[in-house]
PDB file of N, CA, C and O in Angstrom:
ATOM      1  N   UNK A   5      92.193 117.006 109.047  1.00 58.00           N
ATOM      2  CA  UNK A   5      93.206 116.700 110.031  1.00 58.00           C
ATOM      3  C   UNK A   5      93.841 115.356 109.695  1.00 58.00           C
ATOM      4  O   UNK A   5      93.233 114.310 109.469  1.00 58.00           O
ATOM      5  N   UNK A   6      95.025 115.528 109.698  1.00 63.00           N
ATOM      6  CA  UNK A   6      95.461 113.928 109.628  1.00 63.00           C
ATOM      7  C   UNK A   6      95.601 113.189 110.633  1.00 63.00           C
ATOM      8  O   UNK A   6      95.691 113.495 111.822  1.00 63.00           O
ATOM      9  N   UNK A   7      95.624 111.830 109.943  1.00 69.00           N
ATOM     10  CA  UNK A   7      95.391 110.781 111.167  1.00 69.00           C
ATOM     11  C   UNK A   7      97.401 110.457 111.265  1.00 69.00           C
ATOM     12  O   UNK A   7      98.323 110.311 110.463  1.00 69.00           O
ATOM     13  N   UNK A   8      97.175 110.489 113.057  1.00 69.00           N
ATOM     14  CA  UNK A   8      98.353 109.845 113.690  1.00 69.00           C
ATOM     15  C   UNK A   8      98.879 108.779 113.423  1.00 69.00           C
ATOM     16  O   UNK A   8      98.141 107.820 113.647  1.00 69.00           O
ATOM     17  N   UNK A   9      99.881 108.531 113.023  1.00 59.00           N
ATOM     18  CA  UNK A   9     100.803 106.878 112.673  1.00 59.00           C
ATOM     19  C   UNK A   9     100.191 106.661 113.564  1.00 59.00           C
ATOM     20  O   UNK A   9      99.737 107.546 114.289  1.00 59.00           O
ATOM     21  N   UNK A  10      99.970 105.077 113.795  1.00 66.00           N
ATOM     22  CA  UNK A  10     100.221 103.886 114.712  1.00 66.00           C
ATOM     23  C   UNK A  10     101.204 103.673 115.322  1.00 66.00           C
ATOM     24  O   UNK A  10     102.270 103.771 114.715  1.00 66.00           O
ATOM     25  N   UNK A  11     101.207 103.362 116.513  1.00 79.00           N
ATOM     26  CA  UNK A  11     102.671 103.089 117.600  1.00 79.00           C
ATOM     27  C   UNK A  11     103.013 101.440 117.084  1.00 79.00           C
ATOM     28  O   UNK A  11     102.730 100.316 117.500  1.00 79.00           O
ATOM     29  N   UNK A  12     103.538 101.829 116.305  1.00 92.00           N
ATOM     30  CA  UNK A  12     104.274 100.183 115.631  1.00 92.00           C
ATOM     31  C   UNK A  12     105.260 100.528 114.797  1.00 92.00           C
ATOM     32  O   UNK A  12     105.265 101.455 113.986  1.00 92.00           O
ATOM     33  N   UNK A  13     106.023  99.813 115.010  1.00 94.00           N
ATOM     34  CA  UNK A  13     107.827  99.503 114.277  1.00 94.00           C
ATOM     35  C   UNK A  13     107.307  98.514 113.022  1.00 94.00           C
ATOM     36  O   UNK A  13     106.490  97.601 113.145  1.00 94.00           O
ATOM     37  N   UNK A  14     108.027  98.949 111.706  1.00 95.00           N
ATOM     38  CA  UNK A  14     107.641  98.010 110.729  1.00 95.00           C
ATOM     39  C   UNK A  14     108.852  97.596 110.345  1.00 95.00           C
ATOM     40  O   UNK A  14     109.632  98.468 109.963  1.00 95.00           O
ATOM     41  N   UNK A  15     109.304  96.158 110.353  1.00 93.00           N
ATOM     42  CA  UNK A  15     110.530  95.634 109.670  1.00 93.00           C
ATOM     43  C   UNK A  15     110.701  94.999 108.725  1.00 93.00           C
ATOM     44  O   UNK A  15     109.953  94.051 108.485  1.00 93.00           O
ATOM     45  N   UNK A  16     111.959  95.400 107.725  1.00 94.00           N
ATOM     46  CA  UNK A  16     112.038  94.634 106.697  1.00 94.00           C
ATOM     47  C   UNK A  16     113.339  93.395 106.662  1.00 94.00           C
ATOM     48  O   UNK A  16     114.545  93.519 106.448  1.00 94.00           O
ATOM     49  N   UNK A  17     112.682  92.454 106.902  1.00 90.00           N
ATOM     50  CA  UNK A  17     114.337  91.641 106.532  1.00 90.00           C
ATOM     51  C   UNK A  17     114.652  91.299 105.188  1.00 90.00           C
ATOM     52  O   UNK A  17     114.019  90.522 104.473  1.00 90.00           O
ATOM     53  N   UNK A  18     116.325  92.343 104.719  1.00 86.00           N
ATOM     54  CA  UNK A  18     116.480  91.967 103.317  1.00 86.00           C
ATOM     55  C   UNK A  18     118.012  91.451 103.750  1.00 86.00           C
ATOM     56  O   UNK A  18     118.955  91.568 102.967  1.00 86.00           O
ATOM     57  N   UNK A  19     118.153  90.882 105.054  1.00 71.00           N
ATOM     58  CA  UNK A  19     120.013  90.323 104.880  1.00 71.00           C
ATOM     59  C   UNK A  19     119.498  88.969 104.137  1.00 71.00           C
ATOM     60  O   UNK A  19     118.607  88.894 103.292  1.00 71.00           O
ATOM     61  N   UNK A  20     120.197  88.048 104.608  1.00 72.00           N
ATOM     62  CA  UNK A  20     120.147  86.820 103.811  1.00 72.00           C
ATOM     63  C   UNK A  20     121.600  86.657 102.581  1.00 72.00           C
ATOM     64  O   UNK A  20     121.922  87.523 101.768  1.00 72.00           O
ATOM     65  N   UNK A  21     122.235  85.384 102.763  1.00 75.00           N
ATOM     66  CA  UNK A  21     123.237  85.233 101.798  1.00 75.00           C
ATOM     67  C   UNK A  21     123.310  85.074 100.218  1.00 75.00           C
ATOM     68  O   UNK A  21     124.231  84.884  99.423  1.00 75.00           O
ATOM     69  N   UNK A  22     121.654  85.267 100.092  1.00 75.00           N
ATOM     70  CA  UNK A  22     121.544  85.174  98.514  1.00 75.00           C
ATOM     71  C   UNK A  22     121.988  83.858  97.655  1.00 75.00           C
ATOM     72  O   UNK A  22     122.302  83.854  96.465  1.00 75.00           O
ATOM     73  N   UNK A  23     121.930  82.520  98.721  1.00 78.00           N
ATOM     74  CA  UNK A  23     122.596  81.564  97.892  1.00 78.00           C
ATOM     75  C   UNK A  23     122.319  81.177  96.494  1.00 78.00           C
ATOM     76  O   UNK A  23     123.102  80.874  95.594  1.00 78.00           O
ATOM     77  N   UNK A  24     120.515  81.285  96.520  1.00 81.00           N
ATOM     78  CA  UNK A  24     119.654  81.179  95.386  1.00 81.00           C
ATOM     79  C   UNK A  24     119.436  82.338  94.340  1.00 81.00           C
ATOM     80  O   UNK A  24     118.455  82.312  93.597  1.00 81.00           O
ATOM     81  N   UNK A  25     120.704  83.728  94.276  1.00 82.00           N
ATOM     82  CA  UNK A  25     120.673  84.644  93.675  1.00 82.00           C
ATOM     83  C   UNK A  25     121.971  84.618  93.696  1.00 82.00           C
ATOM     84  O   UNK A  25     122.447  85.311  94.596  1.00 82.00           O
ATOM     85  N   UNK A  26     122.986  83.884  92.804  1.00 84.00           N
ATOM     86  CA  UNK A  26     124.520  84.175  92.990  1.00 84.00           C
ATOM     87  C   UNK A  26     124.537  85.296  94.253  1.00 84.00           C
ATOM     88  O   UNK A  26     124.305  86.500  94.152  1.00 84.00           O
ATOM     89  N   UNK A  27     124.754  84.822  95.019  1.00 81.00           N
ATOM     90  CA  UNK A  27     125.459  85.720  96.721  1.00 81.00           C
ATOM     91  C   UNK A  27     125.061  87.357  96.458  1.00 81.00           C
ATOM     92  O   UNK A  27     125.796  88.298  96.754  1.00 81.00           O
ATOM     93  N   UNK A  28     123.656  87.468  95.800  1.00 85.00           N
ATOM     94  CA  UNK A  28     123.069  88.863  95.805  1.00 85.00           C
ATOM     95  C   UNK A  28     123.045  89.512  96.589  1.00 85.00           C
ATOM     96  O   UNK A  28     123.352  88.836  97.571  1.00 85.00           O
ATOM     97  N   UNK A  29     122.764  91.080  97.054  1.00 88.00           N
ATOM     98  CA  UNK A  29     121.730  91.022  98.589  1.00 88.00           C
ATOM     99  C   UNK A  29     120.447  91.361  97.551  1.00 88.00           C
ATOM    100  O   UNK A  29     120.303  92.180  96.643  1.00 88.00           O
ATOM    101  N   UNK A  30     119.715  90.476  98.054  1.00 87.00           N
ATOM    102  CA  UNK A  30     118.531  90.427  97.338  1.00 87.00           C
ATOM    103  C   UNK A  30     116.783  91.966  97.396  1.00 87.00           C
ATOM    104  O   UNK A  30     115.806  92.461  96.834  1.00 87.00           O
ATOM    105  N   UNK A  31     117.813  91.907  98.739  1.00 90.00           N
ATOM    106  CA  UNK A  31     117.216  93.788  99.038  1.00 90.00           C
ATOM    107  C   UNK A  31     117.247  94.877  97.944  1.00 90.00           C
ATOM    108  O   UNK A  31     116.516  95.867  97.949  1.00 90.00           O
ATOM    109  N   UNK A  32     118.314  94.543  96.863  1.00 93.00           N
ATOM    110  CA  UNK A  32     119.269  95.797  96.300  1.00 93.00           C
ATOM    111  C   UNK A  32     119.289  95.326  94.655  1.00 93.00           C
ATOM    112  O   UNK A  32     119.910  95.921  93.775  1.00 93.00           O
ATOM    113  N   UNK A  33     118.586  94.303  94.498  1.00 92.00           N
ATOM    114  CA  UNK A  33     117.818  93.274  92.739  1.00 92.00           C
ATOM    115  C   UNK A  33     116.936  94.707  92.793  1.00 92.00           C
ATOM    116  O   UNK A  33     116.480  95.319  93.760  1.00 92.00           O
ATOM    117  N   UNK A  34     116.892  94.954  91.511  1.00 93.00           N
ATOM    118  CA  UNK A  34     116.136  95.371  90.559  1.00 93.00           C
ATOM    119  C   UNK A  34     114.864  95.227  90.412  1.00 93.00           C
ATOM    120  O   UNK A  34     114.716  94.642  89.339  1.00 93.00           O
ATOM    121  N   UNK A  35     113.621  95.481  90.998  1.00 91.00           N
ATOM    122  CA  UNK A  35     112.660  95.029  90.010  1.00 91.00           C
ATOM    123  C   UNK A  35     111.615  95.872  89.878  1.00 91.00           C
ATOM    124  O   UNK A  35     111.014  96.277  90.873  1.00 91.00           O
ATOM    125  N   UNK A  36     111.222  96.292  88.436  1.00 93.00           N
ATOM    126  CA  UNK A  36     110.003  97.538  88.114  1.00 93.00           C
ATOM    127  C   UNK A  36     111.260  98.513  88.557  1.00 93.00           C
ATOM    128  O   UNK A  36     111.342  98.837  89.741  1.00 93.00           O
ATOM    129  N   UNK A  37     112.310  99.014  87.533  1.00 95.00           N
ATOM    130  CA  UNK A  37     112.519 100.021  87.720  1.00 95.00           C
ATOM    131  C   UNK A  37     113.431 100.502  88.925  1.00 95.00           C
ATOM    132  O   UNK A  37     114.391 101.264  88.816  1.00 95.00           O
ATOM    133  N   UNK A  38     112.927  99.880  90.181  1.00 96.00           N
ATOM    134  CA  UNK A  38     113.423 100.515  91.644  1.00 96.00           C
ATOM    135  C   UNK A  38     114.008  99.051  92.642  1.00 96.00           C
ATOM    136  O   UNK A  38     113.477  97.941  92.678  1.00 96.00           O
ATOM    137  N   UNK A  39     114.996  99.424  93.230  1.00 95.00           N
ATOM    138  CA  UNK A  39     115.262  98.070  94.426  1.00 95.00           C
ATOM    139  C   UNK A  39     114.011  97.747  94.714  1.00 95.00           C
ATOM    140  O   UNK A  39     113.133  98.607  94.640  1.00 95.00           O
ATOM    141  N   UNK A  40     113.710  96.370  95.113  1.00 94.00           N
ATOM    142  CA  UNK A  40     113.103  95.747  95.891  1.00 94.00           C
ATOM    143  C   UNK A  40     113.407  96.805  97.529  1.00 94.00           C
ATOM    144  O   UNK A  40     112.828  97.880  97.682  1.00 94.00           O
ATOM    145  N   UNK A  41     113.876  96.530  98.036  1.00 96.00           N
ATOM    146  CA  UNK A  41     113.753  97.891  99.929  1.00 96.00           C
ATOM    147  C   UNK A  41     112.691  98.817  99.487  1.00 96.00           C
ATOM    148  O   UNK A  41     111.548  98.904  99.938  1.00 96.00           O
ATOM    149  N   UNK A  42     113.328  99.607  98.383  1.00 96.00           N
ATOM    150  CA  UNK A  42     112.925 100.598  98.173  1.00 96.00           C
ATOM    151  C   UNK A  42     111.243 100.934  97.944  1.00 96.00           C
ATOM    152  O   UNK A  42     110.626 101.966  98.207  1.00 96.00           O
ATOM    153  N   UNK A  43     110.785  99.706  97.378  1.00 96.00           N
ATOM    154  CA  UNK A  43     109.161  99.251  97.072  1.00 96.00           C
ATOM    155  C   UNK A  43     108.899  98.707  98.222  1.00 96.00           C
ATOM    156  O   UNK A  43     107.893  99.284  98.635  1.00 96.00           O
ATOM    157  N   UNK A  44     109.246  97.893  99.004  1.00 96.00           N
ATOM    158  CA  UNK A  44     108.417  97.422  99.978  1.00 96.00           C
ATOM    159  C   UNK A  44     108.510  98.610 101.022  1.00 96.00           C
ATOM    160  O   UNK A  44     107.561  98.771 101.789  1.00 96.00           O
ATOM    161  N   UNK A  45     109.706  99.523 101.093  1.00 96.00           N
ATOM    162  CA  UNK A  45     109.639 100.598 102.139  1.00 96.00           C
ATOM    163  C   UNK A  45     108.503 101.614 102.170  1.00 96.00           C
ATOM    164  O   UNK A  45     107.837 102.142 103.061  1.00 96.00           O
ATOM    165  N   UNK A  46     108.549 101.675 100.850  1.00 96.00           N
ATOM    166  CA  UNK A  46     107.608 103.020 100.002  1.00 96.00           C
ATOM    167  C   UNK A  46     105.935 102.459 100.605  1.00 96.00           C
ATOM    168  O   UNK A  46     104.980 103.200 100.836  1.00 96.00           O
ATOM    169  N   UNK A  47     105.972 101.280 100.718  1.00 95.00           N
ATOM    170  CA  UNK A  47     104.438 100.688 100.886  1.00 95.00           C
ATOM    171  C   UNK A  47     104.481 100.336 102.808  1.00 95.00           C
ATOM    172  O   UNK A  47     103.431 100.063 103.389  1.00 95.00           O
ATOM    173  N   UNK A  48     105.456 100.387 103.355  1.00 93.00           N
ATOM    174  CA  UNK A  48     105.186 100.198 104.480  1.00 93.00           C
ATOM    175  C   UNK A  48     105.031 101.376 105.593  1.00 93.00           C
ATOM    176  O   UNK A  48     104.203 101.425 106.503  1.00 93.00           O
ATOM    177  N   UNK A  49     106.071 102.326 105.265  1.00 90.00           N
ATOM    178  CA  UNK A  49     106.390 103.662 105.688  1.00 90.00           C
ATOM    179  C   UNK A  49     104.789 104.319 106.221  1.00 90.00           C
ATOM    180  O   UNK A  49     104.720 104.801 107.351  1.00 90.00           O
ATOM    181  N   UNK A  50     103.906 104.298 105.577  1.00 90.00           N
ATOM    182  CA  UNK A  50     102.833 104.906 105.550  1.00 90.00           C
ATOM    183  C   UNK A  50     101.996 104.622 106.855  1.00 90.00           C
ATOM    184  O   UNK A  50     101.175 105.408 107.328  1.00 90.00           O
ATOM    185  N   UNK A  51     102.349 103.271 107.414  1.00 91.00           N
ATOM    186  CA  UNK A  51     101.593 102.498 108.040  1.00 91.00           C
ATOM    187  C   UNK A  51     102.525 102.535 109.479  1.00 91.00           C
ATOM    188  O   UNK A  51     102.026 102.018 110.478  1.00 91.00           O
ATOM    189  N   UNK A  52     103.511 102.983 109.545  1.00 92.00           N
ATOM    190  CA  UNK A  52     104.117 102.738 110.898  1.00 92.00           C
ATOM    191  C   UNK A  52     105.110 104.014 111.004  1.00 92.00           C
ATOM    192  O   UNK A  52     105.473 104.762 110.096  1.00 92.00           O
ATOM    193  N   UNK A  53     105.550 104.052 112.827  1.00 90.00           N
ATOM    194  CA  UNK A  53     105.678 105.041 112.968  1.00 90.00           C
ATOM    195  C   UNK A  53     107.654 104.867 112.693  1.00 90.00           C
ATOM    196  O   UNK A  53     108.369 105.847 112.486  1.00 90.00           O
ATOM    197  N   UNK A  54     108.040 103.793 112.745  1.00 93.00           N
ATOM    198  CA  UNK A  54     109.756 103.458 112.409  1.00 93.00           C
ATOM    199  C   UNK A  54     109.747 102.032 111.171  1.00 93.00           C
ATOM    200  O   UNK A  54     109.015 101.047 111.079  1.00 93.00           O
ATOM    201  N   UNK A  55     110.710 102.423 110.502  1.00 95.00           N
ATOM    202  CA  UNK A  55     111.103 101.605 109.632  1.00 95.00           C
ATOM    203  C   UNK A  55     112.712 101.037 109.816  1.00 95.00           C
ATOM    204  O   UNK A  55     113.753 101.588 109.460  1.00 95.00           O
ATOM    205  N   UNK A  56     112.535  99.861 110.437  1.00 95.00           N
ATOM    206  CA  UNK A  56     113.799  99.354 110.601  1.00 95.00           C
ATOM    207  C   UNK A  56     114.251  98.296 109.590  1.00 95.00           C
ATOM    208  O   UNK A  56     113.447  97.393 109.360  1.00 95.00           O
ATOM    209  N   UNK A  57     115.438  98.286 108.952  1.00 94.00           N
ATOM    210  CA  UNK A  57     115.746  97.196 107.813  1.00 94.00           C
ATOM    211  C   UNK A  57     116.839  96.303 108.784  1.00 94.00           C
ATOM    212  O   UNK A  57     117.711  96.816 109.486  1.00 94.00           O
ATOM    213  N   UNK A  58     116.541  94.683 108.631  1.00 90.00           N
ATOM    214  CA  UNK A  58     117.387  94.341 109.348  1.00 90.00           C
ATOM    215  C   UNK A  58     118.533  93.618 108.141  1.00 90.00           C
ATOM    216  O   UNK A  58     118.071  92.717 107.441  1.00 90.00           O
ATOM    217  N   UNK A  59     119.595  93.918 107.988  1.00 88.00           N
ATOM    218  CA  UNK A  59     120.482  93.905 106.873  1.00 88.00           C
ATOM    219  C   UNK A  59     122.364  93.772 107.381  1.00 88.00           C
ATOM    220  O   UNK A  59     123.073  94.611 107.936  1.00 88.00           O
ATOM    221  N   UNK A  60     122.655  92.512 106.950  1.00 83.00           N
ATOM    222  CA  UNK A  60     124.189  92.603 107.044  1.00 83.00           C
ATOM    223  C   UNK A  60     125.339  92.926 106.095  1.00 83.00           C
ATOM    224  O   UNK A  60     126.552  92.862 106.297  1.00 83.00           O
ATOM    225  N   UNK A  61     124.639  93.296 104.983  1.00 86.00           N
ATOM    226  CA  UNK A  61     125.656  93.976 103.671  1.00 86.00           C
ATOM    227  C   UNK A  61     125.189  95.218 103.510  1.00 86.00           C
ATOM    228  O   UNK A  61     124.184  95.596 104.111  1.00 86.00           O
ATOM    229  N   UNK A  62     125.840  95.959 102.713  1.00 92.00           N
ATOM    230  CA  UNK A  62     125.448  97.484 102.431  1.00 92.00           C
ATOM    231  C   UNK A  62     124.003  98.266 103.152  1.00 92.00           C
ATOM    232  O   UNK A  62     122.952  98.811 102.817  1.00 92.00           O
ATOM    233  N   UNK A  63     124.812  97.873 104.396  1.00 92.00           N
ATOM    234  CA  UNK A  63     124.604  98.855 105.824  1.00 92.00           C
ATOM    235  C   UNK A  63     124.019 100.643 104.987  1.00 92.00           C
ATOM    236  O   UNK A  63     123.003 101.281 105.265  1.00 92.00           O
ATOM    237  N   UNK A  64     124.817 100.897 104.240  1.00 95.00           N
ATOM    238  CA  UNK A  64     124.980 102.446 103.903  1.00 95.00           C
ATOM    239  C   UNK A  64     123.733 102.624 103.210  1.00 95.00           C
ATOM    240  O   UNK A  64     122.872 103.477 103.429  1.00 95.00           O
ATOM    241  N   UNK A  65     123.749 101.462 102.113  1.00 95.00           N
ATOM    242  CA  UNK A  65     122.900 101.904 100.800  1.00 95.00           C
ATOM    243  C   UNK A  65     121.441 101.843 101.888  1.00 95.00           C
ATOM    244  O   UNK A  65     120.589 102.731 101.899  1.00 95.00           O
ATOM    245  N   UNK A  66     121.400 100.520 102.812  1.00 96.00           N
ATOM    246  CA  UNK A  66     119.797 100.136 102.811  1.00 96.00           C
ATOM    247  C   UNK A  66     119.505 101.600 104.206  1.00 96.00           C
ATOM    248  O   UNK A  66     118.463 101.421 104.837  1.00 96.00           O
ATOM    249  N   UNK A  67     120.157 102.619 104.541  1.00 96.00           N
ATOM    250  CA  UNK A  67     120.194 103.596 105.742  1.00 96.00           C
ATOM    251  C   UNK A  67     119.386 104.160 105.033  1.00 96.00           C
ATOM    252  O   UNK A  67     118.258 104.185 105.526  1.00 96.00           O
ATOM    253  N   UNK A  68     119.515 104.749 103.824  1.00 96.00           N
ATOM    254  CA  UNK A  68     118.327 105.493 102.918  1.00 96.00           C
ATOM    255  C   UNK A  68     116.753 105.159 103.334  1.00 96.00           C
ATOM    256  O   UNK A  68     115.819 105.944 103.177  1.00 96.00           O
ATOM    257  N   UNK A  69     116.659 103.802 103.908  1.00 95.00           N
ATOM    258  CA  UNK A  69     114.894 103.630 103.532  1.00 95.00           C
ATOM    259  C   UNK A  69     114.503 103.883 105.360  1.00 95.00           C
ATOM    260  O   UNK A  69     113.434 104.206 105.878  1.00 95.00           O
ATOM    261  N   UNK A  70     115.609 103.636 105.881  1.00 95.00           N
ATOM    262  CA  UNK A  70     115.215 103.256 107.129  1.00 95.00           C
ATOM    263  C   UNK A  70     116.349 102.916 108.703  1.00 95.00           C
ATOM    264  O   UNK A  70     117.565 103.109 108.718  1.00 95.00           O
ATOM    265  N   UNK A  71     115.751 102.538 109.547  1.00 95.00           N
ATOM    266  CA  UNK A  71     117.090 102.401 110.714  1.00 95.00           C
ATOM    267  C   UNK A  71     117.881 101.114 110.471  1.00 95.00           C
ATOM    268  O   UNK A  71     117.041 100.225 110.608  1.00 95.00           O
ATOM    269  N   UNK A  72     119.103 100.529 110.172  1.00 95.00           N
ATOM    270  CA  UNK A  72     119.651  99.360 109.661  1.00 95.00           C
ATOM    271  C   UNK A  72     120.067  98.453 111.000  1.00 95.00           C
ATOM    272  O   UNK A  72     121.036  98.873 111.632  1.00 95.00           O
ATOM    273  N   UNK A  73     119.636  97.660 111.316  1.00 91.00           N
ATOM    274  CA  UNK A  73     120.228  96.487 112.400  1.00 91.00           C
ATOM    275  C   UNK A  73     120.749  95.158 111.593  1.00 91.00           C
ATOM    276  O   UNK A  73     120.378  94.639 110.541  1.00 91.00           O
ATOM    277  N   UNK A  74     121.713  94.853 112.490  1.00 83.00           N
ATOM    278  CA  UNK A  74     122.417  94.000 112.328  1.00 83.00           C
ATOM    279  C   UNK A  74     121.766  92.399 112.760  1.00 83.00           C
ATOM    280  O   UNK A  74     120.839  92.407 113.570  1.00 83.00           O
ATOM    281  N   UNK A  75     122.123  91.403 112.363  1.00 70.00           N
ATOM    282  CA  UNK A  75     122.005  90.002 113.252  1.00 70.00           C
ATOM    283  C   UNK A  75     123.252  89.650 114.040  1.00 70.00           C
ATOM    284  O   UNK A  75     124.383  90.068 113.793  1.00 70.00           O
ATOM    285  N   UNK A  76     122.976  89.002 114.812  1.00 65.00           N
ATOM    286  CA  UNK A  76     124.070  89.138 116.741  1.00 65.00           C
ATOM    287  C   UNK A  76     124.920  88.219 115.410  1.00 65.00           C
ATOM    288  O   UNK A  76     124.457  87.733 114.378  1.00 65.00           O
ATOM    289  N   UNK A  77     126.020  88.235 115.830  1.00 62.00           N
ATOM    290  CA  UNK A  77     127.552  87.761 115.043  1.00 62.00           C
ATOM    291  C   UNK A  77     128.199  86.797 115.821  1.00 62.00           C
ATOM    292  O   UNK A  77     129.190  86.256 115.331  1.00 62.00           O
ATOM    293  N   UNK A  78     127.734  86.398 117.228  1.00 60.00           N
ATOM    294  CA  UNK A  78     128.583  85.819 117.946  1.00 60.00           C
ATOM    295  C   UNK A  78     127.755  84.391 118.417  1.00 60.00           C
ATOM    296  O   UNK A  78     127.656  83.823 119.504  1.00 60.00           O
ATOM    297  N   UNK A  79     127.066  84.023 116.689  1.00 59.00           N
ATOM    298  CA  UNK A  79     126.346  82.496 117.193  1.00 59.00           C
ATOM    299  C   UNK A  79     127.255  81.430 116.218  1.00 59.00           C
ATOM    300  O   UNK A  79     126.705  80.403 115.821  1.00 59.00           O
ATOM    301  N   UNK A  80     128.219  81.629 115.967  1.00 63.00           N
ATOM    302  CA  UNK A  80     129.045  80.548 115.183  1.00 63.00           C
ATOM    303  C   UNK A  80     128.434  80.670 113.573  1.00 63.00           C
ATOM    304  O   UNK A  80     128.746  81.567 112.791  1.00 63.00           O
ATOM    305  N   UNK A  81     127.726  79.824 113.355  1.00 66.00           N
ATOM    306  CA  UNK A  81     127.258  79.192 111.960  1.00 66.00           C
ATOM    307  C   UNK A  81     125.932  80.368 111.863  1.00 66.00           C
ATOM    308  O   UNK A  81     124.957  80.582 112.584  1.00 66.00           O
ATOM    309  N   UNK A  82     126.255  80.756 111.069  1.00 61.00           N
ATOM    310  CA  UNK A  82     125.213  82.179 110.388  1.00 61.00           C
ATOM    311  C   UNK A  82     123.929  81.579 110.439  1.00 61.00           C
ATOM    312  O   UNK A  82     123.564  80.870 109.501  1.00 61.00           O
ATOM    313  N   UNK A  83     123.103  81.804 111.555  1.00 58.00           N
ATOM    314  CA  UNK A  83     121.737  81.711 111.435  1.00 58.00           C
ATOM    315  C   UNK A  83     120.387  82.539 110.498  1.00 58.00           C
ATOM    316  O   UNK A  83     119.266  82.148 110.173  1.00 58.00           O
ATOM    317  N   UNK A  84     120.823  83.304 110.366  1.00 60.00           N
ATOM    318  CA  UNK A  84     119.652  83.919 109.552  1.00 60.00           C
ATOM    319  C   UNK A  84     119.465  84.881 110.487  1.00 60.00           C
ATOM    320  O   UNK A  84     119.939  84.830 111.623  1.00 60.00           O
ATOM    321  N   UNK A  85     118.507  86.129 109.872  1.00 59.00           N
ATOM    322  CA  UNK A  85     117.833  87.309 110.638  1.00 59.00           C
ATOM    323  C   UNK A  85     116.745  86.990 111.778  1.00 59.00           C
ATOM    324  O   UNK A  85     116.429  87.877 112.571  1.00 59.00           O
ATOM    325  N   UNK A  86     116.245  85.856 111.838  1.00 59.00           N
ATOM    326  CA  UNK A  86     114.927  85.697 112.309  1.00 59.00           C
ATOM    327  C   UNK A  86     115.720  84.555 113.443  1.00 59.00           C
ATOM    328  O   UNK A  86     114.870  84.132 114.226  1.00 59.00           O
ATOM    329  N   UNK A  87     116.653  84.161 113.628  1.00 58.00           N
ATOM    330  CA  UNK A  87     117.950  83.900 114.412  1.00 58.00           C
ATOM    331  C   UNK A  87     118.381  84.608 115.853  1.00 58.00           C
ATOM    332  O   UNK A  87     119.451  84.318 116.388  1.00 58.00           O
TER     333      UNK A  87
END
């Protein structure tokens, strides 16, 4: 019998302006082959019952791993995800 997910939301924050990666989204770098989302999704998925990416660029691409939220837009000077 398998065991039931856990009642827990797992989030990934990959927005961020990438200053320290020429203006990357650093979610969507390369590494081993596969995005970075894509590896940390693959390893979190297992463990929870929603996978939310919280992401302000390519909304579309990061929908693939998971549910995409935004950061609130209406604080002036770009705070960050954790904002």
């Amino acid at each position: 019998m398998a065991e039931a997910l856990p009642a827990a939301d797992g989030l990934i924050l990959a927005g961020g302006q990438g200053r320290r990666v020429n203006e990357a989204d650093k979610g969507l770098l390369p590494w081993r082959g596969r995005v970075l989302v894509e590896q940390v999704a693959a390893r979190l998925a297992p463990q929870v019952h929603r996978l939310i990416i919280s992401a302000n660029r390519n909304a579309a691409r990061y929908a693939a791993y998971g549910e995409v939220v935004g950061d609130a837009t209406d604080w002036g000077d770009w705070p960050g995800p954790l904002g």
